[in-house]
Short mmCIF file of C-alpha atoms (C1' of nucleotides) in Angstrom, two decimals:
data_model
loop_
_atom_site.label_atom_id
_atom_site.label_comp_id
_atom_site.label_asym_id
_atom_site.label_seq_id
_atom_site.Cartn_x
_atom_site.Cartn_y
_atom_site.Cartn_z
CA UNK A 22 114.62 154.24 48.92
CA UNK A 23 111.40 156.44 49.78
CA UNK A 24 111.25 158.54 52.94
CA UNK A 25 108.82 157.24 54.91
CA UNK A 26 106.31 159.55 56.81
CA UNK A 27 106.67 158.47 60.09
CA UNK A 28 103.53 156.82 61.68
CA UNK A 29 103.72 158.24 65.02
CA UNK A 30 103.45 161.90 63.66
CA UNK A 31 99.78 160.94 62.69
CA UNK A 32 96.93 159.66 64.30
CA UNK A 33 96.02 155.90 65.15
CA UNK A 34 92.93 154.33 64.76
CA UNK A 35 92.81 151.46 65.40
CA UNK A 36 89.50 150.43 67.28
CA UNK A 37 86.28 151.43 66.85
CA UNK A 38 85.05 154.48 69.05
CA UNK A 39 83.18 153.29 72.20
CA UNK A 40 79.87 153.77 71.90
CA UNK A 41 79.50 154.18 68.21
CA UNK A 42 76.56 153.55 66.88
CA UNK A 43 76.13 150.82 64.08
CA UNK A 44 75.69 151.15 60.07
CA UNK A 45 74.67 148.61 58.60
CA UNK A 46 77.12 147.95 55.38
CA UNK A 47 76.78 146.71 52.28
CA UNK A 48 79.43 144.11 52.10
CA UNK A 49 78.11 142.57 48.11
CA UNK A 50 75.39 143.70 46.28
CA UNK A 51 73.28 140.39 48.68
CA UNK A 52 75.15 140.68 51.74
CA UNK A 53 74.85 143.39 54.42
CA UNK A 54 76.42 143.57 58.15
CA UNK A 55 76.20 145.90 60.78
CA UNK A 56 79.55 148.00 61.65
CA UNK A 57 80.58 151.61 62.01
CA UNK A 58 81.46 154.56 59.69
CA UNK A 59 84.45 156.29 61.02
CA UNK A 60 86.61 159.11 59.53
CA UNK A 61 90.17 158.45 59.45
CA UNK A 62 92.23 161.68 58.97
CA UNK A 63 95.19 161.81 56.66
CA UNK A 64 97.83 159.32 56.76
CA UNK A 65 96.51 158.25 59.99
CA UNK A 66 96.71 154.39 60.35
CA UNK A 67 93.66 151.85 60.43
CA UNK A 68 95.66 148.81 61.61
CA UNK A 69 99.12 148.05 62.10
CA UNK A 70 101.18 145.38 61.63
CA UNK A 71 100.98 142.88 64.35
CA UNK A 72 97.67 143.98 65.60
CA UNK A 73 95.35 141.06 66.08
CA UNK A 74 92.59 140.87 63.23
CA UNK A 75 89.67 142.19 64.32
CA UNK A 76 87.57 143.85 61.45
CA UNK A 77 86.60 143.81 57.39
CA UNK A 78 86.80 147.31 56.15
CA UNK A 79 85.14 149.02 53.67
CA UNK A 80 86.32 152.12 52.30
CA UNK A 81 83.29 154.22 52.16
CA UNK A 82 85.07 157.23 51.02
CA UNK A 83 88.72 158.04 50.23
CA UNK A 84 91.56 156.39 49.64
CA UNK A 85 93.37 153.48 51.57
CA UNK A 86 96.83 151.79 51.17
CA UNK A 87 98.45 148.15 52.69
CA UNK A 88 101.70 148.18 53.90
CA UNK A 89 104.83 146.52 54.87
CA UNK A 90 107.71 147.58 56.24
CA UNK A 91 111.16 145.45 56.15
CA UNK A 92 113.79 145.79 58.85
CA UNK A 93 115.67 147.93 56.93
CA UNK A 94 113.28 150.36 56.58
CA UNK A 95 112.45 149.99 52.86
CA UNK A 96 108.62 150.08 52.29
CA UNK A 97 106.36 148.43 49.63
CA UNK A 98 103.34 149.16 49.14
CA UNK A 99 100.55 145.72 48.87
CA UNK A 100 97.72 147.51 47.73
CA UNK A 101 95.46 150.96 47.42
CA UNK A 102 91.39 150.70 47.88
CA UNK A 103 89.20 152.98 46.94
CA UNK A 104 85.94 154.08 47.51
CA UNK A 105 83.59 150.66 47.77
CA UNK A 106 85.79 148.57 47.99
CA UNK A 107 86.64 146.25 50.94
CA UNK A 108 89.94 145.20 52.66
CA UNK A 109 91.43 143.92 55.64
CA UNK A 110 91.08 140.23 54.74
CA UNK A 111 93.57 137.92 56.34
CA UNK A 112 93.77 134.48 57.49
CA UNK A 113 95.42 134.49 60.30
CA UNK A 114 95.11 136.20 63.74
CA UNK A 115 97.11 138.80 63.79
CA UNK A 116 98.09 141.35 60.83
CA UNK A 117 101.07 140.95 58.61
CA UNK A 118 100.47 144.29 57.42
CA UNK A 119 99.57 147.92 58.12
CA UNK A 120 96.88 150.13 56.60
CA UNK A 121 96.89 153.65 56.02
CA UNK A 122 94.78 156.50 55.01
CA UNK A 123 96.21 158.07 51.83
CA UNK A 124 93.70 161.01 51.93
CA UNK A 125 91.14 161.92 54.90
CA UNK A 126 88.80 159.15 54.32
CA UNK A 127 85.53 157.51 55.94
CA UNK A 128 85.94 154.12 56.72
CA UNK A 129 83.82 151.45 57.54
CA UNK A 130 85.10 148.76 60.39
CA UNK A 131 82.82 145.56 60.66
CA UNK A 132 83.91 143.06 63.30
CA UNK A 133 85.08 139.80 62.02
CA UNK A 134 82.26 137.88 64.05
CA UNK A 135 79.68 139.83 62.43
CA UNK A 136 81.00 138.84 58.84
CA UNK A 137 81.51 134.97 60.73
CA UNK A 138 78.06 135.20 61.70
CA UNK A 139 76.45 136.44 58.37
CA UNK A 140 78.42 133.43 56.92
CA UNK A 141 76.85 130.72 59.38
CA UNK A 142 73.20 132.35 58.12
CA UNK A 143 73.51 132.66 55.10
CA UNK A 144 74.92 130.78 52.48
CA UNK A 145 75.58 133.64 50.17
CA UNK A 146 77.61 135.07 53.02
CA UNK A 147 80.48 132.50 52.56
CA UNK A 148 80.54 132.83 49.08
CA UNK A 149 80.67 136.79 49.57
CA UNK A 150 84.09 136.81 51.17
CA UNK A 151 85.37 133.57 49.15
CA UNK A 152 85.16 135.72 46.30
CA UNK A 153 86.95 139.20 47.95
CA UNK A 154 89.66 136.79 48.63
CA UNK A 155 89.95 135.29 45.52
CA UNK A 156 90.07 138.88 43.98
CA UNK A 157 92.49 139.78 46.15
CA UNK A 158 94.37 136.81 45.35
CA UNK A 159 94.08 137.55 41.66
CA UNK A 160 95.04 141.03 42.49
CA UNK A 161 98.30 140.30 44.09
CA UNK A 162 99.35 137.72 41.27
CA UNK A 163 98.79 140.59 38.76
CA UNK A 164 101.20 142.59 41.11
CA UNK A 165 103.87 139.82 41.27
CA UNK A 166 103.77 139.88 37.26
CA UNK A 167 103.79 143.25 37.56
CA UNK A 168 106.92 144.02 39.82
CA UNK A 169 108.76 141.18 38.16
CA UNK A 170 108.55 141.07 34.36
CA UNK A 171 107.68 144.88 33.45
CA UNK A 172 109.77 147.81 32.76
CA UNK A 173 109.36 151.17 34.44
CA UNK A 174 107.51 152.49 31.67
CA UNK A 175 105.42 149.37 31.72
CA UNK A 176 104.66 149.25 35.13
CA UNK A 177 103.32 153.03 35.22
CA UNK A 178 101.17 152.72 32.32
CA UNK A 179 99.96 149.59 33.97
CA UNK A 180 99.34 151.26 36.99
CA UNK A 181 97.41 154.25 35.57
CA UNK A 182 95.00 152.15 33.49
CA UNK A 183 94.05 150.33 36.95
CA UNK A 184 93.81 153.55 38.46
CA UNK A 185 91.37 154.75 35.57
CA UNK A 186 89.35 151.53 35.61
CA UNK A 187 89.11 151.12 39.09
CA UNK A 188 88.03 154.70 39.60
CA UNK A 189 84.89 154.61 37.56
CA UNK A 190 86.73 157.24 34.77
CA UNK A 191 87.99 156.19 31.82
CA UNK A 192 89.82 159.02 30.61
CA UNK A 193 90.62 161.20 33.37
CA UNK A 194 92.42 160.47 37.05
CA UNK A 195 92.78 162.61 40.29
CA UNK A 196 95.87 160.15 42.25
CA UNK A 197 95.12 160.48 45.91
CA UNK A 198 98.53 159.19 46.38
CA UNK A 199 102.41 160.60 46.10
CA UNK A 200 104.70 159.93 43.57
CA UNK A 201 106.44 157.79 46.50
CA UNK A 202 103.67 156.02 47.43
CA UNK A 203 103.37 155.04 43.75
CA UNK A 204 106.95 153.83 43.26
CA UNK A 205 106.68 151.72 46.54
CA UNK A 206 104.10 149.78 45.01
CA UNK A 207 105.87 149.25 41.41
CA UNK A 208 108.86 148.64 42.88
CA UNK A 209 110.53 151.87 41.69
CA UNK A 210 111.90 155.44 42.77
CA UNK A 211 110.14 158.61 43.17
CA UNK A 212 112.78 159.50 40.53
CA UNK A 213 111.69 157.11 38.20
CA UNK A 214 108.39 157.57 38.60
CA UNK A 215 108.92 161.23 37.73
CA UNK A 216 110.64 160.79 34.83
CA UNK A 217 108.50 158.24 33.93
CA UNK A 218 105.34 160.65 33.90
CA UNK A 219 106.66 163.72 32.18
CA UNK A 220 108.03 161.51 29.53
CA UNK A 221 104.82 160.23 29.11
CA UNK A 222 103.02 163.68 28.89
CA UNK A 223 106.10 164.49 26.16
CA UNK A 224 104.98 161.78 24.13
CA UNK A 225 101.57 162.85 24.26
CA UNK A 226 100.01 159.65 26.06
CA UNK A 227 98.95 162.10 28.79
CA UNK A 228 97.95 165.35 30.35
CA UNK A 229 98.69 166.94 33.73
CA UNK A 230 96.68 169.26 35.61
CA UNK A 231 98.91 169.38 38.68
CA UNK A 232 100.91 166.51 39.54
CA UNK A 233 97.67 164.23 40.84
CA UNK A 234 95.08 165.09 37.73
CA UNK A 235 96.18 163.63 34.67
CA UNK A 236 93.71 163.58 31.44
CA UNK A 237 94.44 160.02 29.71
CA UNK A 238 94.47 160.83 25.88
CA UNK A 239 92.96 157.44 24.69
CA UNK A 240 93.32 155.17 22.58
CA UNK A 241 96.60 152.84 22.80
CA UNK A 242 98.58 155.62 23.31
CA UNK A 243 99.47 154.38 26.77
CA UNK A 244 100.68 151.19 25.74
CA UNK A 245 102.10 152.59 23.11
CA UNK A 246 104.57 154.49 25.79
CA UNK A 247 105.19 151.73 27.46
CA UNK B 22 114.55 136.76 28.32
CA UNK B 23 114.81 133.19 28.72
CA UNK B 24 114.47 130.80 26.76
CA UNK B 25 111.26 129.27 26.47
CA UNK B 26 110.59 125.26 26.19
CA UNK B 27 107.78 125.09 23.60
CA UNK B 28 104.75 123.47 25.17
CA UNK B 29 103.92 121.56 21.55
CA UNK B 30 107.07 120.01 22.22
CA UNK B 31 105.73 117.88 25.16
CA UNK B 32 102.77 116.11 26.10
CA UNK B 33 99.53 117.62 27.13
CA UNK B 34 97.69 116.31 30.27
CA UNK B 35 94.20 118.24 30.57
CA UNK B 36 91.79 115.67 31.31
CA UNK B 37 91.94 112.29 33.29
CA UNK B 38 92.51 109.18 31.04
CA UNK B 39 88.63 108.08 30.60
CA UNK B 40 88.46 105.00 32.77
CA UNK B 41 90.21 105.99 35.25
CA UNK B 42 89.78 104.26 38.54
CA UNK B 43 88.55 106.82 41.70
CA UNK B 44 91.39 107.16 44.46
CA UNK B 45 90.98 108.69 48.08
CA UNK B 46 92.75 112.16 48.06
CA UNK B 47 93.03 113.53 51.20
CA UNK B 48 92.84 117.61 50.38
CA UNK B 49 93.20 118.23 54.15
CA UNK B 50 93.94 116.45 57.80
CA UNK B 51 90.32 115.93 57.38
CA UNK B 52 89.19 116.05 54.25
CA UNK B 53 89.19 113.69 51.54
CA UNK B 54 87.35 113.48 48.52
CA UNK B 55 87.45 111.01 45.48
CA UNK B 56 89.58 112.03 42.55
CA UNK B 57 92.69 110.06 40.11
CA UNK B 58 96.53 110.43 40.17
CA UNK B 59 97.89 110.77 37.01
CA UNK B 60 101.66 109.73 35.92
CA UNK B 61 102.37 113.54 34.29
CA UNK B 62 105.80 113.91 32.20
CA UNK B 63 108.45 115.98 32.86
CA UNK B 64 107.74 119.42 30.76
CA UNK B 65 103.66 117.89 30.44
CA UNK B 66 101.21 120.33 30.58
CA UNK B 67 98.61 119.48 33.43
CA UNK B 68 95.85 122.91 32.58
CA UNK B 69 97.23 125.88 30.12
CA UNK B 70 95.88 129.91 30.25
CA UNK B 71 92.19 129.40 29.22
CA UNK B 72 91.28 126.13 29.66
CA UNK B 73 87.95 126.04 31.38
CA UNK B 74 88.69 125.17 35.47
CA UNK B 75 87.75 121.88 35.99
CA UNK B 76 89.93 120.04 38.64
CA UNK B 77 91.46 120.90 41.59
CA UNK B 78 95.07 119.29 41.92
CA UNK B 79 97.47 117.82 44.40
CA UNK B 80 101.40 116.88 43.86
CA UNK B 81 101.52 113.35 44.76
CA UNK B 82 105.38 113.16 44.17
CA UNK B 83 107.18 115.06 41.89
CA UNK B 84 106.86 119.42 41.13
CA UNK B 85 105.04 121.68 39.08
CA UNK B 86 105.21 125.19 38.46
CA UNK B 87 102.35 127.83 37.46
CA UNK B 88 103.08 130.14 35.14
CA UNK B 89 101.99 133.09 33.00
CA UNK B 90 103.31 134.22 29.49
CA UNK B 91 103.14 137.77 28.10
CA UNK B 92 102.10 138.20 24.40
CA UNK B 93 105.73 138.86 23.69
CA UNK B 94 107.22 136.00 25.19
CA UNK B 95 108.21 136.72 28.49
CA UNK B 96 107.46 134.12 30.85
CA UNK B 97 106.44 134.24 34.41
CA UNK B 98 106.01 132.04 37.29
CA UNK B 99 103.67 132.41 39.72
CA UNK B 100 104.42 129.47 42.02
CA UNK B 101 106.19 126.12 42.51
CA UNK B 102 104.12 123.35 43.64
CA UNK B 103 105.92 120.53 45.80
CA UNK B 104 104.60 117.07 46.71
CA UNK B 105 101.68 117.27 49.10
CA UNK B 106 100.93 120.98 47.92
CA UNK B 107 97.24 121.85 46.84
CA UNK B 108 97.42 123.92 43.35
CA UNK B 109 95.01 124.85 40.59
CA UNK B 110 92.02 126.91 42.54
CA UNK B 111 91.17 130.15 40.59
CA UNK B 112 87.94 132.05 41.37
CA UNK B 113 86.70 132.31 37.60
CA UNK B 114 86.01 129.70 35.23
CA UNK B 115 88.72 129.45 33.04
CA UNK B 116 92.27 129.52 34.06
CA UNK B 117 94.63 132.22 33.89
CA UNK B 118 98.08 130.97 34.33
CA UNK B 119 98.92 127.23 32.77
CA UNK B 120 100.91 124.79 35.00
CA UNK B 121 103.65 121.73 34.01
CA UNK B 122 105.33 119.40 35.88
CA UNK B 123 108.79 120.55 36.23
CA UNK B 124 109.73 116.50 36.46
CA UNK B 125 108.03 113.04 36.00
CA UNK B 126 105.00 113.68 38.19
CA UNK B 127 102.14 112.28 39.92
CA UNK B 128 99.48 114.35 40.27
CA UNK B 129 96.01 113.69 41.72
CA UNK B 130 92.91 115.62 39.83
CA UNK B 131 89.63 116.08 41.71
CA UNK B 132 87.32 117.30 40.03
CA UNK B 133 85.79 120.64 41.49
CA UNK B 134 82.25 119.58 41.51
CA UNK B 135 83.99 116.56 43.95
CA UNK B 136 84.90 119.46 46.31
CA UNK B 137 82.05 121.63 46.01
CA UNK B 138 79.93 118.76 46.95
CA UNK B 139 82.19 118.00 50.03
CA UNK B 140 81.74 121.67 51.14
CA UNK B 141 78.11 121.40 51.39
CA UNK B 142 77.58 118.30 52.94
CA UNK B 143 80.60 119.25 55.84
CA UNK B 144 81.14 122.14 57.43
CA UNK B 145 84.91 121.56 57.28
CA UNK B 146 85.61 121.35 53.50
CA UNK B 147 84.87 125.22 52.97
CA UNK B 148 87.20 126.10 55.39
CA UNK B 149 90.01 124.16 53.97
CA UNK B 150 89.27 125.61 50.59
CA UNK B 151 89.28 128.97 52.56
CA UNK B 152 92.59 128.02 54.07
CA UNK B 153 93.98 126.61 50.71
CA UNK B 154 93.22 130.52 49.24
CA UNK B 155 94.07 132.24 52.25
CA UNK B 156 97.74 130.66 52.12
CA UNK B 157 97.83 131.23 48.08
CA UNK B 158 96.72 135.20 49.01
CA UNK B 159 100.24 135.16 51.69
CA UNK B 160 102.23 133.54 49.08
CA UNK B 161 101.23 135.92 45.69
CA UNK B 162 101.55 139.14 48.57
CA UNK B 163 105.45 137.61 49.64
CA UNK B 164 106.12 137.11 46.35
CA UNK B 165 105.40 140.39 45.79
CA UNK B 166 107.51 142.21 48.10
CA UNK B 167 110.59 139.36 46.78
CA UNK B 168 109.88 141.27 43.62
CA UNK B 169 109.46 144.44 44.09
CA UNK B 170 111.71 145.04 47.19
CA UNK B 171 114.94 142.72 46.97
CA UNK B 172 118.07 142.72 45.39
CA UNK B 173 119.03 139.70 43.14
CA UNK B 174 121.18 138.20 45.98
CA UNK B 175 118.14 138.81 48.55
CA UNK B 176 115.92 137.43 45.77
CA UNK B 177 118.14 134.16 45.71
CA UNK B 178 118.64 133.80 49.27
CA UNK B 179 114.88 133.97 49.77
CA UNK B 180 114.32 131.71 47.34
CA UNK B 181 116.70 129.23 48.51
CA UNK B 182 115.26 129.15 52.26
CA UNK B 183 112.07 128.90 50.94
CA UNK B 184 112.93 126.15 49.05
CA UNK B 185 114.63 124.53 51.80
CA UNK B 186 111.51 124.79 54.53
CA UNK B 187 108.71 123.37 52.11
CA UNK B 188 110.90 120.62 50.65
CA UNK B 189 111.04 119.70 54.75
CA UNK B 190 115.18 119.28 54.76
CA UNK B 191 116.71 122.43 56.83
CA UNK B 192 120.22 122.07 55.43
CA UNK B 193 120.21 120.63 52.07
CA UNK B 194 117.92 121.00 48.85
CA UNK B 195 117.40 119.21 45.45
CA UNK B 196 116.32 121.88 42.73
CA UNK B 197 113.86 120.25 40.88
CA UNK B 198 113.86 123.11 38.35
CA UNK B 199 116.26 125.20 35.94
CA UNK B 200 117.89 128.38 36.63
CA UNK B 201 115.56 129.41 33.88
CA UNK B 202 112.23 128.54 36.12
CA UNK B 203 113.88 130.12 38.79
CA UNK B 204 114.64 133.60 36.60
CA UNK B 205 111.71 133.58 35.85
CA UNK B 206 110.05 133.23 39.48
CA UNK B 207 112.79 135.77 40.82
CA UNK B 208 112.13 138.08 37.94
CA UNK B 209 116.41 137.79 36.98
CA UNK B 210 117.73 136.29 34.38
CA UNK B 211 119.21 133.08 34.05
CA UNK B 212 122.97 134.50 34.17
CA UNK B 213 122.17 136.62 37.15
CA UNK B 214 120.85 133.76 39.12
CA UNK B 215 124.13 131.37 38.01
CA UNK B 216 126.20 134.01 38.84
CA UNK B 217 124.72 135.01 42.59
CA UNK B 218 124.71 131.40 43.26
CA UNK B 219 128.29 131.34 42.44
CA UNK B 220 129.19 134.08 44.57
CA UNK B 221 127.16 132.54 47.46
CA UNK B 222 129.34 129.62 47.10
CA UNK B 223 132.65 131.60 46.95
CA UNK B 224 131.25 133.22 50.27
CA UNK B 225 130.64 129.86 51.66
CA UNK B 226 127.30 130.12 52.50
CA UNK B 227 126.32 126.84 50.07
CA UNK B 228 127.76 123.86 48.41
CA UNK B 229 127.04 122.11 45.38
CA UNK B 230 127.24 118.87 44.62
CA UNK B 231 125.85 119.42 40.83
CA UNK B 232 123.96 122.08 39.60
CA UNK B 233 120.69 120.78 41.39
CA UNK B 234 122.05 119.97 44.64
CA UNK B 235 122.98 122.44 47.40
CA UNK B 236 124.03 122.13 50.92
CA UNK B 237 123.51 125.08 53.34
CA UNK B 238 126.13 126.24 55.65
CA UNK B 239 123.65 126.80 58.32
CA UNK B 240 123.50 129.69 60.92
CA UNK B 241 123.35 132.94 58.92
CA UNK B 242 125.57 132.81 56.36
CA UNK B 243 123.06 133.13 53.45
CA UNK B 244 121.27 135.81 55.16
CA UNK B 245 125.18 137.40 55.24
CA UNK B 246 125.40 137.19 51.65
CA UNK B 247 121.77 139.04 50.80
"C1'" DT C 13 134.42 105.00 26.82
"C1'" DG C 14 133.49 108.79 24.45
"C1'" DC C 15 129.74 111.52 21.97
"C1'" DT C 16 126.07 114.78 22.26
"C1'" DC C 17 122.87 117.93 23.74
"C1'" DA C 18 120.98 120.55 27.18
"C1'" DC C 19 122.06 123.14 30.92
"C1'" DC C 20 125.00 125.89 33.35
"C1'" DT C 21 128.89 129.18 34.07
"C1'" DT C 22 131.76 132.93 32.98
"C1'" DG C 23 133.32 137.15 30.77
"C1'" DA C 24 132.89 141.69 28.47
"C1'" DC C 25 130.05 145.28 27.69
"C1'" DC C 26 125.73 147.92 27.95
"C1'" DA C 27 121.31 150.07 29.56
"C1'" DT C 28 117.90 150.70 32.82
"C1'" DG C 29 116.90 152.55 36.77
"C1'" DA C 30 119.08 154.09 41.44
"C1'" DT C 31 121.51 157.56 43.83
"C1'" DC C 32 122.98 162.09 44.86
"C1'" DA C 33 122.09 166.84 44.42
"C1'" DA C 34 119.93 170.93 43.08
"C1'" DG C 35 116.11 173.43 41.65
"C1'" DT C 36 110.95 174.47 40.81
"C1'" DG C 37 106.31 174.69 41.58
"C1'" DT C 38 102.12 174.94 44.47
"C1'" DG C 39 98.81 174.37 48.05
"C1'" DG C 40 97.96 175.77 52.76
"C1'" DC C 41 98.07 179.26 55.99
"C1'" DG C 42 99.19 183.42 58.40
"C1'" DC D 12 98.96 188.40 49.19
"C1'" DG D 13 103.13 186.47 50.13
"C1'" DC D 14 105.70 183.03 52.78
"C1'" DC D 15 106.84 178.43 53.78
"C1'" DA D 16 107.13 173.60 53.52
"C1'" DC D 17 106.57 169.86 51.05
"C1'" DA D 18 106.05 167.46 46.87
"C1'" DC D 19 107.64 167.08 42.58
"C1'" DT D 20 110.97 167.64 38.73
"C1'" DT D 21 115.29 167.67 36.55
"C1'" DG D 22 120.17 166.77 35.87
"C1'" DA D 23 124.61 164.26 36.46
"C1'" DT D 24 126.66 160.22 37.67
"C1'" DC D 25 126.81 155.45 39.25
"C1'" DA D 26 125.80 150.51 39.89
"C1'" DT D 27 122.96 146.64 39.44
"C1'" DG D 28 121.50 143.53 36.61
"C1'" DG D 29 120.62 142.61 31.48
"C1'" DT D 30 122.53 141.33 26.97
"C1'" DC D 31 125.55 139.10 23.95
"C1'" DA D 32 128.90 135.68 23.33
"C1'" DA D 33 131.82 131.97 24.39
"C1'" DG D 34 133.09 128.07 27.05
"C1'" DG D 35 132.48 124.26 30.43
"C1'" DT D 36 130.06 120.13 32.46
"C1'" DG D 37 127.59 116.13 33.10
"C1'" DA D 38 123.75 112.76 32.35
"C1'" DG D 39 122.16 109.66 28.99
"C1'" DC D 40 123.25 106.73 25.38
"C1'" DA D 41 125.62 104.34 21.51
#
DNA sequence: TGCTCACCTTGACCATGATCAAGTGTGGCG
DNA sequence: CGCCACACTTGATCATGGTCAAGGTGAGCA
């Protein structure tokens, strides 16, 4: 199991400063609402599990991850966001995760009655956050095939060819995240991870600058790794 | 790996017989909309990865299971679907995963036009479509953490309980699938499952009466045994 | 009643990835 | 510029679960 960096070492934020004054974001390319910009510092949380729902978030800058924690302490990892991308989405009233800043990051919070509102307005509104959830539902069936049919080596490569789409660059990555925040979302070690990576660079599939910038050296070389 | 039951081998089910007479299917407490249940086989085919999204579906009686295969043959299951369960609603246009009944099924299509339609003309209908994706989103995200976190006996306990609250009985379930459909929902194999099952009886936290049937030896006795 | 096939169980062995335990950078900061 | 802490890597060993290979069991049917 993965140390865990203790929340209470690190700042909470988990409401909006008083008197803020209000952004308007863009929550689709159609679809704007007002909210606020706030930083988040380092590994400071956004929400916590068991916190009543309250906001949407968009990740205006940085990096974000969902958490979970089980009794025992083990931790997995639900999901990273990264710049424009929007999270926070949950059905019910209170959280069943927590949310974290991986790196210092600015975040947007919108209040859940200003998205509610949008949605009575405006038809495309409705449709808007229909569609983040069915993303995020895709997203998390991925995972599931992910974490249950794919070897280590699999599940790495898989995980850095998201990370390249996602981040806009095809053939290069900077990882805002540790090796243990990686191997709580596959469902591996930090060990494994490790190994994982330098056997990868062996082979040729990649390139390190420092352990967070790898150069991807294209073609199916990845896969081929895996 | 297990074992795969060739789809060609069993009948196909991807369109309502042509004829068919229009039922009432209630998709909600207060929704219904007009749609046909279909008699499905045991191992039939009801949509398969890439068919264009057409219906929306309901287990009358009976189960299915979603599932997933990898170009080399591995097989995944995304869900089990039990009678009075809502399945089939992907955000795209074309399906991703194919589904079967796991036994002799009735199944009720509606079309999706049939519930797009009821979403505009009540305010209601979205929000049980919302609901419907909102509860898929919680299930994929558990299912993830089952995978990614748990030991095989955890997996199998999980499983089990799961089993035992949607199929409504508290202390005693009919497995209406294999131990290879449930491999390949746990991501085990089909000796690992027979085998923790085994042990869990040995430990007395169930009895079976068959393969299929299991009795629970209430309190926390399987939660012992994870 | 007994045959058959599919499904399940069990056993022996193996490999992937976890665990335990040192090291080795390297970025931040005095 | 050099120290320190933390993150990462590497190695040795272990255990969980996978693989391969027989057997058992029971529902359906002649």
């Amino acid at each position: 199991m993965a140390t865990l960096a203790m929340q209470d070492d690190y700042q909470t934020i988990r409401a909006v400063p008083a008197g803020a004054g209000l952004d308007l974001i863009r929550l689709a390319p159609e679809v704007v609402a007002h909210g606020t910009i706030v930083p988040v510092a380092r590994e400071a949380a956004i929400f916590v599990q068991e916190d009543e729902v309250a906001h949407v978030y968009k990740v205006v800058s940085g990096a974000v991850r969902v958490t979970r924690l089980l009794t025992d302490g083990r931790r997995h990892i639900v999901a990273f966001y990264f710049a424009g991308e929007l999270f926070g989405l949950e059905a019910g009233d209170t959280h069943q995760f927590s949310a974290e800043a991986v790196v210092a990051s600015r975040i947007a919070f919108v209040r859940r009655s200003a998205v509610a509102t949008e949605a009575e307005n405006s038809d495309s509104a409705i449709w808007v956050v229909w569609r983040l959830m069915a993303k995020e539902l895709a997203r998390a069936q991925e995972h599931a095939l992910v974490l249950g049919r794919l070897s280590a080596a699999e599940k790495v490569s898989a995980f850095l060819r998201d990370m390249a789409v996602r981040t806009g660059c095809n053939n290069a990555i900077d990882l805002p995240m540790s090796r243990t925040d990686i191997a709580d979302y596959l469902g591996l070690t930090i060990e494994t991870v490790s190994r994982t990576l330098t056997l990868m660079e062996r082979q040729g599939a990649i390139r390190f600058s420092g352990a967070r910038h790898i150069d991807l050296q294209g073609g199916r070389s990845l896969a081929r790794v895996a």
